[in-house]
PDB file of C-alpha atoms in Angstrom:
ATOM      1  CA  MET A   1     -19.757  59.208  54.858  1.00  0.00           C
ATOM      2  CA  ALA A   2     -15.713  59.321  55.383  1.00  0.00           C
ATOM      3  CA  ASP A   3     -15.861  55.522  54.371  1.00  0.00           C
ATOM      4  CA  SER A   4     -17.606  56.465  51.106  1.00  0.00           C
ATOM      5  CA  GLY A   5     -14.523  58.082  49.432  1.00  0.00           C
ATOM      6  CA  PRO A   6     -12.424  54.352  50.053  1.00  0.00           C
ATOM      7  CA  ARG A   7     -15.505  52.485  48.797  1.00  0.00           C
ATOM      8  CA  THR A   8     -15.701  54.725  45.676  1.00  0.00           C
ATOM      9  CA  SER A   9     -11.994  54.359  44.709  1.00  0.00           C
ATOM     10  CA  ASN A  10     -12.090  50.636  44.989  1.00  0.00           C
ATOM     11  CA  ALA A  11     -15.267  50.336  42.769  1.00  0.00           C
ATOM     12  CA  ASN A  12     -13.386  52.388  40.126  1.00  0.00           C
ATOM     13  CA  SER A  13     -10.491  49.951  40.611  1.00  0.00           C
ATOM     14  CA  ARG A  14     -12.822  47.150  40.170  1.00  0.00           C
ATOM     15  CA  ASP A  15     -14.530  48.745  37.181  1.00  0.00           C
ATOM     16  CA  GLY A  16     -11.007  49.672  35.474  1.00  0.00           C
ATOM     17  CA  SER A  17      -9.881  46.033  35.871  1.00  0.00           C
ATOM     18  CA  SER A  18     -12.487  44.885  34.430  1.00  0.00           C
ATOM     19  CA  ALA A  19     -12.547  46.979  31.606  1.00  0.00           C
ATOM     20  CA  ALA A  20      -9.090  45.787  30.706  1.00  0.00           C
ATOM     21  CA  ALA A  21     -10.001  42.463  30.880  1.00  0.00           C
ATOM     22  CA  PRO A  22     -11.522  42.004  27.747  1.00  0.00           C
ATOM     23  CA  SER A  23      -8.007  43.431  25.829  1.00  0.00           C
ATOM     24  CA  ASN A  24      -6.392  40.315  27.294  1.00  0.00           C
ATOM     25  CA  THR A  25      -8.843  38.091  25.373  1.00  0.00           C
ATOM     26  CA  SER A  26      -6.646  36.358  22.801  1.00  0.00           C
ATOM     27  CA  THR A  27      -8.123  36.400  19.089  1.00  0.00           C
ATOM     28  CA  PRO A  28     -10.078  33.236  18.520  1.00  0.00           C
ATOM     29  CA  GLU A  29      -8.274  30.398  16.516  1.00  0.00           C
ATOM     30  CA  ALA A  30      -9.758  29.849  12.538  1.00  0.00           C
ATOM     31  CA  PRO A  31     -11.938  26.624  12.393  1.00  0.00           C
ATOM     32  CA  SER A  32      -9.554  23.775  11.223  1.00  0.00           C
ATOM     33  CA  PRO A  33     -10.662  22.832   7.408  1.00  0.00           C
ATOM     34  CA  PRO A  34     -13.042  19.805   7.399  1.00  0.00           C
ATOM     35  CA  PRO A  35     -11.523  16.388   6.641  1.00  0.00           C
ATOM     36  CA  ARG A  36     -11.444  15.342   3.014  1.00  0.00           C
ATOM     37  CA  SER A  37     -14.050  12.765   2.187  1.00  0.00           C
ATOM     38  CA  PHE A  38     -13.561   9.976   0.121  1.00  0.00           C
ATOM     39  CA  SER A  39     -16.025   7.595  -2.012  1.00  0.00           C
ATOM     40  CA  LEU A  40     -14.147   4.741  -1.637  1.00  0.00           C
ATOM     41  CA  ILE A  41     -16.148   1.686  -0.710  1.00  0.00           C
ATOM     42  CA  LYS A  42     -15.367  -1.440   1.652  1.00  0.00           C
ATOM     43  CA  PRO A  43     -14.556  -4.675  -0.327  1.00  0.00           C
ATOM     44  CA  SER A  44     -17.487  -6.247   1.114  1.00  0.00           C
ATOM     45  CA  GLU A  45     -19.842  -3.547  -0.396  1.00  0.00           C
ATOM     46  CA  LEU A  46     -19.254  -4.907  -3.594  1.00  0.00           C
ATOM     47  CA  LYS A  47     -21.727  -6.905  -5.520  1.00  0.00           C
ATOM     48  CA  SER A  48     -21.285 -10.464  -5.330  1.00  0.00           C
ATOM     49  CA  GLY A  49     -21.670 -11.127  -8.841  1.00  0.00           C
ATOM     50  CA  LYS A  50     -18.579  -9.145 -10.078  1.00  0.00           C
ATOM     51  CA  LYS A  51     -16.109 -12.231  -9.614  1.00  0.00           C
ATOM     52  CA  GLN A  52     -14.290 -12.730 -12.517  1.00  0.00           C
ATOM     53  CA  LYS A  53     -14.652 -15.756 -14.569  1.00  0.00           C
ATOM     54  CA  ARG A  54     -11.686 -18.254 -14.546  1.00  0.00           C
ATOM     55  CA  ARG A  55      -9.746 -19.129 -18.057  1.00  0.00           C
ATOM     56  CA  VAL A  56      -8.201 -22.252 -18.679  1.00  0.00           C
ATOM     57  CA  PHE A  57      -5.030 -20.546 -20.356  1.00  0.00           C
ATOM     58  CA  ARG A  58      -4.574 -18.558 -16.677  1.00  0.00           C
ATOM     59  CA  ALA A  59      -4.148 -22.258 -15.170  1.00  0.00           C
ATOM     60  CA  PHE A  60      -1.539 -23.000 -17.938  1.00  0.00           C
ATOM     61  CA  ARG A  61       0.376 -19.725 -17.232  1.00  0.00           C
ATOM     62  CA  SER A  62       0.642 -20.155 -13.725  1.00  0.00           C
ATOM     63  CA  VAL A  63       2.550 -23.659 -14.836  1.00  0.00           C
ATOM     64  CA  PHE A  64       5.010 -21.293 -15.998  1.00  0.00           C
ATOM     65  CA  ARG A  65       5.061 -19.217 -13.117  1.00  0.00           C
ATOM     66  CA  SER A  66       6.001 -21.963 -10.829  1.00  0.00           C
ATOM     67  CA  LEU A  67       9.380 -22.297 -12.140  1.00  0.00           C
ATOM     68  CA  PRO A  68      12.063 -21.994  -9.480  1.00  0.00           C
ATOM     69  CA  ILE A  69      13.424 -19.392  -8.500  1.00  0.00           C
ATOM     70  CA  LEU A  70      17.469 -19.612  -7.981  1.00  0.00           C
ATOM     71  CA  THR A  71      18.653 -17.151  -5.474  1.00  0.00           C
ATOM     72  CA  PRO A  72      22.127 -16.684  -3.872  1.00  0.00           C
ATOM     73  CA  SER A  73      21.094 -13.756  -1.534  1.00  0.00           C
ATOM     74  CA  CYS A  74      17.723 -14.746  -0.032  1.00  0.00           C
ATOM     75  CA  LYS A  75      16.112 -17.986   0.948  1.00  0.00           C
ATOM     76  CA  CYS A  76      13.312 -17.254  -0.958  1.00  0.00           C
ATOM     77  CA  PRO A  77      12.044 -20.485  -0.921  1.00  0.00           C
ATOM     78  CA  VAL A  78       8.526 -19.467  -2.958  1.00  0.00           C
ATOM     79  CA  SER A  79       8.893 -21.246  -5.659  1.00  0.00           C
ATOM     80  CA  PRO A  80       8.301 -25.202  -3.878  1.00  0.00           C
ATOM     81  CA  GLY A  81       5.432 -23.994  -2.358  1.00  0.00           C
ATOM     82  CA  LEU A  82       3.876 -22.661  -5.896  1.00  0.00           C
ATOM     83  CA  GLN A  83       4.789 -25.863  -7.515  1.00  0.00           C
ATOM     84  CA  SER A  84       1.975 -27.695  -5.533  1.00  0.00           C
ATOM     85  CA  ASP A  85      -1.013 -28.560  -7.055  1.00  0.00           C
ATOM     86  CA  SER A  86      -2.933 -25.809  -5.421  1.00  0.00           C
ATOM     87  CA  HIS A  87      -0.803 -23.089  -7.572  1.00  0.00           C
ATOM     88  CA  ILE A  88      -2.788 -24.822 -10.719  1.00  0.00           C
ATOM     89  CA  THR A  89      -5.931 -25.414  -9.600  1.00  0.00           C
ATOM     90  CA  ASN A  90      -6.564 -22.479  -7.388  1.00  0.00           C
ATOM     91  CA  SER A  91      -5.048 -19.923  -9.977  1.00  0.00           C
ATOM     92  CA  GLY A  92      -5.621 -17.211  -8.108  1.00  0.00           C
ATOM     93  CA  HIS A  93      -8.039 -14.163  -8.174  1.00  0.00           C
ATOM     94  CA  ARG A  94      -7.451 -10.205  -9.592  1.00  0.00           C
ATOM     95  CA  VAL A  95      -6.727  -7.413  -7.493  1.00  0.00           C
ATOM     96  CA  THR A  96      -5.597  -3.646  -8.213  1.00  0.00           C
ATOM     97  CA  GLY A  97      -1.862  -3.229  -7.368  1.00  0.00           C
ATOM     98  CA  THR A  98      -0.592   0.437  -7.309  1.00  0.00           C
ATOM     99  CA  LEU A  99       3.089   1.621  -6.380  1.00  0.00           C
ATOM    100  CA  PHE A 100       3.640   5.109  -5.893  1.00  0.00           C
ATOM    101  CA  GLY A 101       5.719   7.720  -4.087  1.00  0.00           C
ATOM    102  CA  TYR A 102       8.152  10.391  -4.199  1.00  0.00           C
ATOM    103  CA  ARG A 103      10.746  10.207  -6.978  1.00  0.00           C
ATOM    104  CA  LYS A 104      13.438  10.447  -3.623  1.00  0.00           C
ATOM    105  CA  GLY A 105      11.087   8.860  -1.197  1.00  0.00           C
ATOM    106  CA  LYS A 106       9.993   5.321  -0.485  1.00  0.00           C
ATOM    107  CA  VAL A 107       7.690   3.375  -2.515  1.00  0.00           C
ATOM    108  CA  THR A 108       4.389   2.558  -1.076  1.00  0.00           C
ATOM    109  CA  LEU A 109       2.427  -0.620  -2.289  1.00  0.00           C
ATOM    110  CA  SER A 110      -1.356  -0.898  -2.010  1.00  0.00           C
ATOM    111  CA  VAL A 111      -3.410  -3.691  -2.991  1.00  0.00           C
ATOM    112  CA  GLN A 112      -7.284  -3.088  -3.695  1.00  0.00           C
ATOM    113  CA  GLU A 113      -9.928  -5.637  -4.664  1.00  0.00           C
ATOM    114  CA  THR A 114     -10.938  -3.111  -7.091  1.00  0.00           C
ATOM    115  CA  PRO A 115      -9.847   0.507  -7.921  1.00  0.00           C
ATOM    116  CA  LYS A 116     -12.974   1.949  -6.131  1.00  0.00           C
ATOM    117  CA  CYS A 117     -12.419  -0.113  -2.827  1.00  0.00           C
ATOM    118  CA  LEU A 118     -10.593   0.758   0.020  1.00  0.00           C
ATOM    119  CA  PRO A 119      -7.325  -0.896   0.359  1.00  0.00           C
ATOM    120  CA  SER A 120      -6.824  -4.095   1.860  1.00  0.00           C
ATOM    121  CA  LEU A 121      -3.092  -4.101   2.188  1.00  0.00           C
ATOM    122  CA  VAL A 122      -0.553  -1.142   2.406  1.00  0.00           C
ATOM    123  CA  ILE A 123       3.052  -1.756   2.801  1.00  0.00           C
ATOM    124  CA  GLU A 124       6.150   0.987   2.874  1.00  0.00           C
ATOM    125  CA  LEU A 125       8.764  -0.841   0.867  1.00  0.00           C
ATOM    126  CA  ALA A 126      12.273  -0.733   1.624  1.00  0.00           C
ATOM    127  CA  MET A 127      13.183   1.212  -1.834  1.00  0.00           C
ATOM    128  CA  GLN A 128      13.010   4.615  -3.367  1.00  0.00           C
ATOM    129  CA  THR A 129      10.630   5.423  -6.130  1.00  0.00           C
ATOM    130  CA  ASN A 130      13.380   6.339  -8.736  1.00  0.00           C
ATOM    131  CA  VAL A 131      15.405   3.066  -7.878  1.00  0.00           C
ATOM    132  CA  LEU A 132      12.256   1.104  -8.949  1.00  0.00           C
ATOM    133  CA  GLN A 133      11.760   3.129 -12.063  1.00  0.00           C
ATOM    134  CA  LYS A 134      15.130   2.021 -13.053  1.00  0.00           C
ATOM    135  CA  GLU A 135      14.775  -1.535 -12.329  1.00  0.00           C
ATOM    136  CA  LEU A 136      11.139  -2.251 -13.811  1.00  0.00           C
ATOM    137  CA  SER A 137      12.861  -0.234 -17.166  1.00  0.00           C
ATOM    138  CA  ALA A 138      16.059  -2.468 -16.637  1.00  0.00           C
ATOM    139  CA  GLY A 139      13.582  -5.806 -17.195  1.00  0.00           C
ATOM    140  CA  MET A 140      11.715  -8.186 -14.984  1.00  0.00           C
ATOM    141  CA  VAL A 141      11.780  -7.383 -11.073  1.00  0.00           C
ATOM    142  CA  ARG A 142      10.813  -9.519  -8.501  1.00  0.00           C
ATOM    143  CA  ILE A 143      10.425  -8.613  -4.751  1.00  0.00           C
ATOM    144  CA  ALA A 144      10.704 -11.104  -1.995  1.00  0.00           C
ATOM    145  CA  LEU A 145       9.113 -10.292   1.230  1.00  0.00           C
ATOM    146  CA  GLU A 146      10.070 -12.509   3.977  1.00  0.00           C
ATOM    147  CA  CYS A 147       8.869 -12.901   7.698  1.00  0.00           C
ATOM    148  CA  GLU A 148       9.856 -15.695  10.323  1.00  0.00           C
ATOM    149  CA  LYS A 149       6.946 -18.097  11.714  1.00  0.00           C
ATOM    150  CA  ARG A 150       6.350 -17.279  15.062  1.00  0.00           C
ATOM    151  CA  PRO A 151       5.020 -19.713  17.323  1.00  0.00           C
ATOM    152  CA  GLY A 152       1.058 -19.434  18.107  1.00  0.00           C
ATOM    153  CA  LYS A 153       0.527 -17.198  15.370  1.00  0.00           C
ATOM    154  CA  GLU A 154      -0.535 -19.974  13.051  1.00  0.00           C
ATOM    155  CA  LYS A 155      -3.989 -18.465  12.057  1.00  0.00           C
ATOM    156  CA  VAL A 156      -2.358 -15.081  11.423  1.00  0.00           C
ATOM    157  CA  LYS A 157      -2.827 -14.506   7.474  1.00  0.00           C
ATOM    158  CA  VAL A 158       0.425 -13.391   5.646  1.00  0.00           C
ATOM    159  CA  PHE A 159      -1.160 -10.451   4.591  1.00  0.00           C
ATOM    160  CA  ASP A 160      -1.499  -9.335   8.334  1.00  0.00           C
ATOM    161  CA  GLU A 161       2.232  -9.666   8.937  1.00  0.00           C
ATOM    162  CA  PRO A 162       3.724  -6.214  10.370  1.00  0.00           C
ATOM    163  CA  VAL A 163       7.385  -6.350   9.061  1.00  0.00           C
ATOM    164  CA  TRP A 164       9.059  -8.023   6.318  1.00  0.00           C
ATOM    165  CA  THR A 165      12.590  -8.276   4.983  1.00  0.00           C
ATOM    166  CA  MET A 166      12.731  -6.969   1.548  1.00  0.00           C
ATOM    167  CA  PHE A 167      14.604  -8.283  -1.137  1.00  0.00           C
ATOM    168  CA  CYS A 168      14.828  -6.926  -4.935  1.00  0.00           C
ATOM    169  CA  ASN A 169      16.248  -8.949  -7.675  1.00  0.00           C
ATOM    170  CA  TRP A 170      17.971 -11.074  -4.766  1.00  0.00           C
ATOM    171  CA  LYS A 171      19.573  -8.317  -3.318  1.00  0.00           C
ATOM    172  CA  LYS A 172      18.509  -7.460   0.268  1.00  0.00           C
ATOM    173  CA  THR A 173      17.162  -3.722   0.671  1.00  0.00           C
ATOM    174  CA  GLY A 174      16.358  -3.419   4.055  1.00  0.00           C
ATOM    175  CA  HIS A 175      12.829  -3.782   6.055  1.00  0.00           C
ATOM    176  CA  GLY A 176       8.795  -3.439   4.297  1.00  0.00           C
ATOM    177  CA  VAL A 177       6.524  -2.124   7.237  1.00  0.00           C
ATOM    178  CA  LYS A 178       2.726  -2.896   6.991  1.00  0.00           C
ATOM    179  CA  ARG A 179       0.760   0.018   8.035  1.00  0.00           C
ATOM    180  CA  GLU A 180      -2.950   1.452   8.130  1.00  0.00           C
ATOM    181  CA  ALA A 181      -3.653   3.638   5.108  1.00  0.00           C
ATOM    182  CA  THR A 182      -3.252   7.344   6.054  1.00  0.00           C
ATOM    183  CA  ALA A 183      -4.919  10.406   4.497  1.00  0.00           C
ATOM    184  CA  ASP A 184      -2.457  11.049   2.039  1.00  0.00           C
ATOM    185  CA  ASP A 185      -2.727   7.045   0.779  1.00  0.00           C
ATOM    186  CA  LEU A 186      -6.365   7.192   0.489  1.00  0.00           C
ATOM    187  CA  ASN A 187      -6.154  10.651  -1.447  1.00  0.00           C
ATOM    188  CA  VAL A 188      -3.887   9.274  -3.723  1.00  0.00           C
ATOM    189  CA  MET A 189      -6.248   5.938  -4.556  1.00  0.00           C
ATOM    190  CA  GLU A 190      -9.274   8.348  -4.584  1.00  0.00           C
ATOM    191  CA  LEU A 191      -7.415  10.465  -7.553  1.00  0.00           C
ATOM    192  CA  LEU A 192      -6.633   7.000  -9.345  1.00  0.00           C
ATOM    193  CA  LYS A 193     -10.413   5.673  -8.669  1.00  0.00           C
ATOM    194  CA  ALA A 194     -10.792   5.974 -12.670  1.00  0.00           C
ATOM    195  CA  VAL A 195      -7.613   4.387 -13.522  1.00  0.00           C
ATOM    196  CA  SER A 196      -7.412   0.400 -13.988  1.00  0.00           C
ATOM    197  CA  THR A 197      -4.021   0.413 -15.311  1.00  0.00           C
ATOM    198  CA  GLY A 198      -0.996   2.753 -16.215  1.00  0.00           C
ATOM    199  CA  ALA A 199       1.544   4.929 -14.676  1.00  0.00           C
ATOM    200  CA  GLY A 200       2.511   8.924 -14.720  1.00  0.00           C
ATOM    201  CA  VAL A 201       2.644  11.394 -12.021  1.00  0.00           C
ATOM    202  CA  LEU A 202       0.672  13.161  -9.707  1.00  0.00           C
ATOM    203  CA  PRO A 203       1.143  16.607  -8.203  1.00  0.00           C
ATOM    204  CA  GLY A 204       2.776  16.231  -4.648  1.00  0.00           C
ATOM    205  CA  ASN A 205       3.550  18.467  -1.907  1.00  0.00           C
ATOM    206  CA  SER A 206       5.828  20.986  -3.438  1.00  0.00           C
ATOM    207  CA  GLU A 207       6.763  22.640  -0.093  1.00  0.00           C
ATOM    208  CA  SER A 208       8.218  19.306   1.512  1.00  0.00           C
ATOM    209  CA  GLU A 209       9.394  17.958  -1.745  1.00  0.00           C
ATOM    210  CA  GLY A 210      10.856  20.855  -3.554  1.00  0.00           C
ATOM    211  CA  ILE A 211      10.928  21.014  -7.358  1.00  0.00           C
ATOM    212  CA  ASP A 212      10.954  17.405  -7.776  1.00  0.00           C
ATOM    213  CA  GLY A 213       7.541  16.963  -5.226  1.00  0.00           C
ATOM    214  CA  GLU A 214       5.723  14.881  -8.336  1.00  0.00           C
ATOM    215  CA  LEU A 215       4.224  11.873  -6.731  1.00  0.00           C
ATOM    216  CA  ALA A 216       4.901   8.880  -9.273  1.00  0.00           C
ATOM    217  CA  TYR A 217       2.823   5.823  -9.832  1.00  0.00           C
ATOM    218  CA  ILE A 218       2.179   2.964 -11.459  1.00  0.00           C
ATOM    219  CA  ARG A 219      -1.079   0.397 -11.674  1.00  0.00           C
ATOM    220  CA  ALA A 220      -1.627  -2.687 -12.797  1.00  0.00           C
ATOM    221  CA  ASP A 221      -3.930  -5.722 -12.480  1.00  0.00           C
ATOM    222  CA  PHE A 222      -2.446  -8.489 -10.119  1.00  0.00           C
ATOM    223  CA  ASP A 223      -3.145 -12.221 -10.052  1.00  0.00           C
ATOM    224  CA  ARG A 224      -3.080 -13.082  -5.990  1.00  0.00           C
ATOM    225  CA  VAL A 225      -2.102 -16.407  -5.937  1.00  0.00           C
ATOM    226  CA  VAL A 226      -2.218 -18.434  -2.454  1.00  0.00           C
ATOM    227  CA  GLY A 227       0.253 -20.951  -2.617  1.00  0.00           C
ATOM    228  CA  SER A 228       0.011 -22.183   1.308  1.00  0.00           C
ATOM    229  CA  LYS A 229      -1.008 -20.328   4.579  1.00  0.00           C
ATOM    230  CA  ASP A 230       2.969 -19.398   4.800  1.00  0.00           C
ATOM    231  CA  SER A 231       2.794 -17.905   1.200  1.00  0.00           C
ATOM    232  CA  GLU A 232       1.364 -15.850  -1.172  1.00  0.00           C
ATOM    233  CA  THR A 233       2.233 -14.035  -4.511  1.00  0.00           C
ATOM    234  CA  LEU A 234       0.987 -11.077  -6.751  1.00  0.00           C
ATOM    235  CA  TYR A 235       1.863 -11.464 -10.383  1.00  0.00           C
ATOM    236  CA  MET A 236       1.644  -8.383 -12.369  1.00  0.00           C
ATOM    237  CA  LEU A 237      -0.708  -8.864 -15.500  1.00  0.00           C
ATOM    238  CA  SER A 238       0.318  -7.323 -18.439  1.00  0.00           C
ATOM    239  CA  PRO A 239      -2.293  -5.227 -20.214  1.00  0.00           C
ATOM    240  CA  ASP A 240      -1.177  -6.156 -23.656  1.00  0.00           C
ATOM    241  CA  GLY A 241      -0.674  -9.851 -22.862  1.00  0.00           C
ATOM    242  CA  ASN A 242       3.089 -10.220 -23.576  1.00  0.00           C
ATOM    243  CA  SER A 243       4.915 -13.144 -22.472  1.00  0.00           C
ATOM    244  CA  GLY A 244       5.155 -12.638 -18.872  1.00  0.00           C
ATOM    245  CA  PRO A 245       4.934 -10.114 -15.721  1.00  0.00           C
ATOM    246  CA  GLU A 246       7.019  -7.314 -15.557  1.00  0.00           C
ATOM    247  CA  LEU A 247       6.639  -7.173 -11.276  1.00  0.00           C
ATOM    248  CA  SER A 248       6.297 -10.201  -9.090  1.00  0.00           C
ATOM    249  CA  ILE A 249       5.968  -9.875  -5.479  1.00  0.00           C
ATOM    250  CA  PHE A 250       6.495 -12.723  -3.416  1.00  0.00           C
ATOM    251  CA  MET A 251       5.398 -12.982   0.546  1.00  0.00           C
ATOM    252  CA  VAL A 252       6.807 -15.783   2.565  1.00  0.00           C
ATOM    253  CA  ARG A 253       6.551 -16.671   5.996  1.00  0.00           C
ATOM    254  CA  LEU A 254      10.028 -19.286   6.685  1.00  0.00           C
TER     255      LEU A 254
END
């Protein structure tokens, strides 16, 4: 009987501590929002019958595009490769190219087989969006992306090179970097899925970009021309069929 008091006291102490435990339990975190879903499809899922027919005038147009590029600042040996017979006989195939970015941020280039496809190439260019807009408003823009040949990497496709030295209208601007498409990139492609060609702005993240948080874009059809295993070129096709492209992007391994 003398021991019953302490045992009772210890039991009460244990009960008290167990009762207080729930008060120290942290509030459960709210569940994270579900990931965004995209309806973009893989290029391989496209119907094979949608390959566009080549016309004779495109072959003649490619001849004029093969004129040499005189450049004092960058080596850009694109023109010799593009003067080959392969440029004339293989006039390339049409792809969708989109350049987009915040006005004071860097431009991203996305290449898709069609606007409904996942990007096959995404490169962050070494140029701010507002600078590219000024260059385009002034006239024709030529972007050269150069990288070095690496021994043992002959089988690597030009589109798969990770880093490029970039020139815009013969002026070195920095380095372009290939990367995987982010959720934000895919969101832009999803919003523009119904747009084949055009330019405009999309609402951006105002918290990070301030009042100028609009995301500008320009989308057009491009002729993708393979000059050799070390050179490819994207020629913007003007929707109104004028004399020449406003934008050309040369990708070369030297």
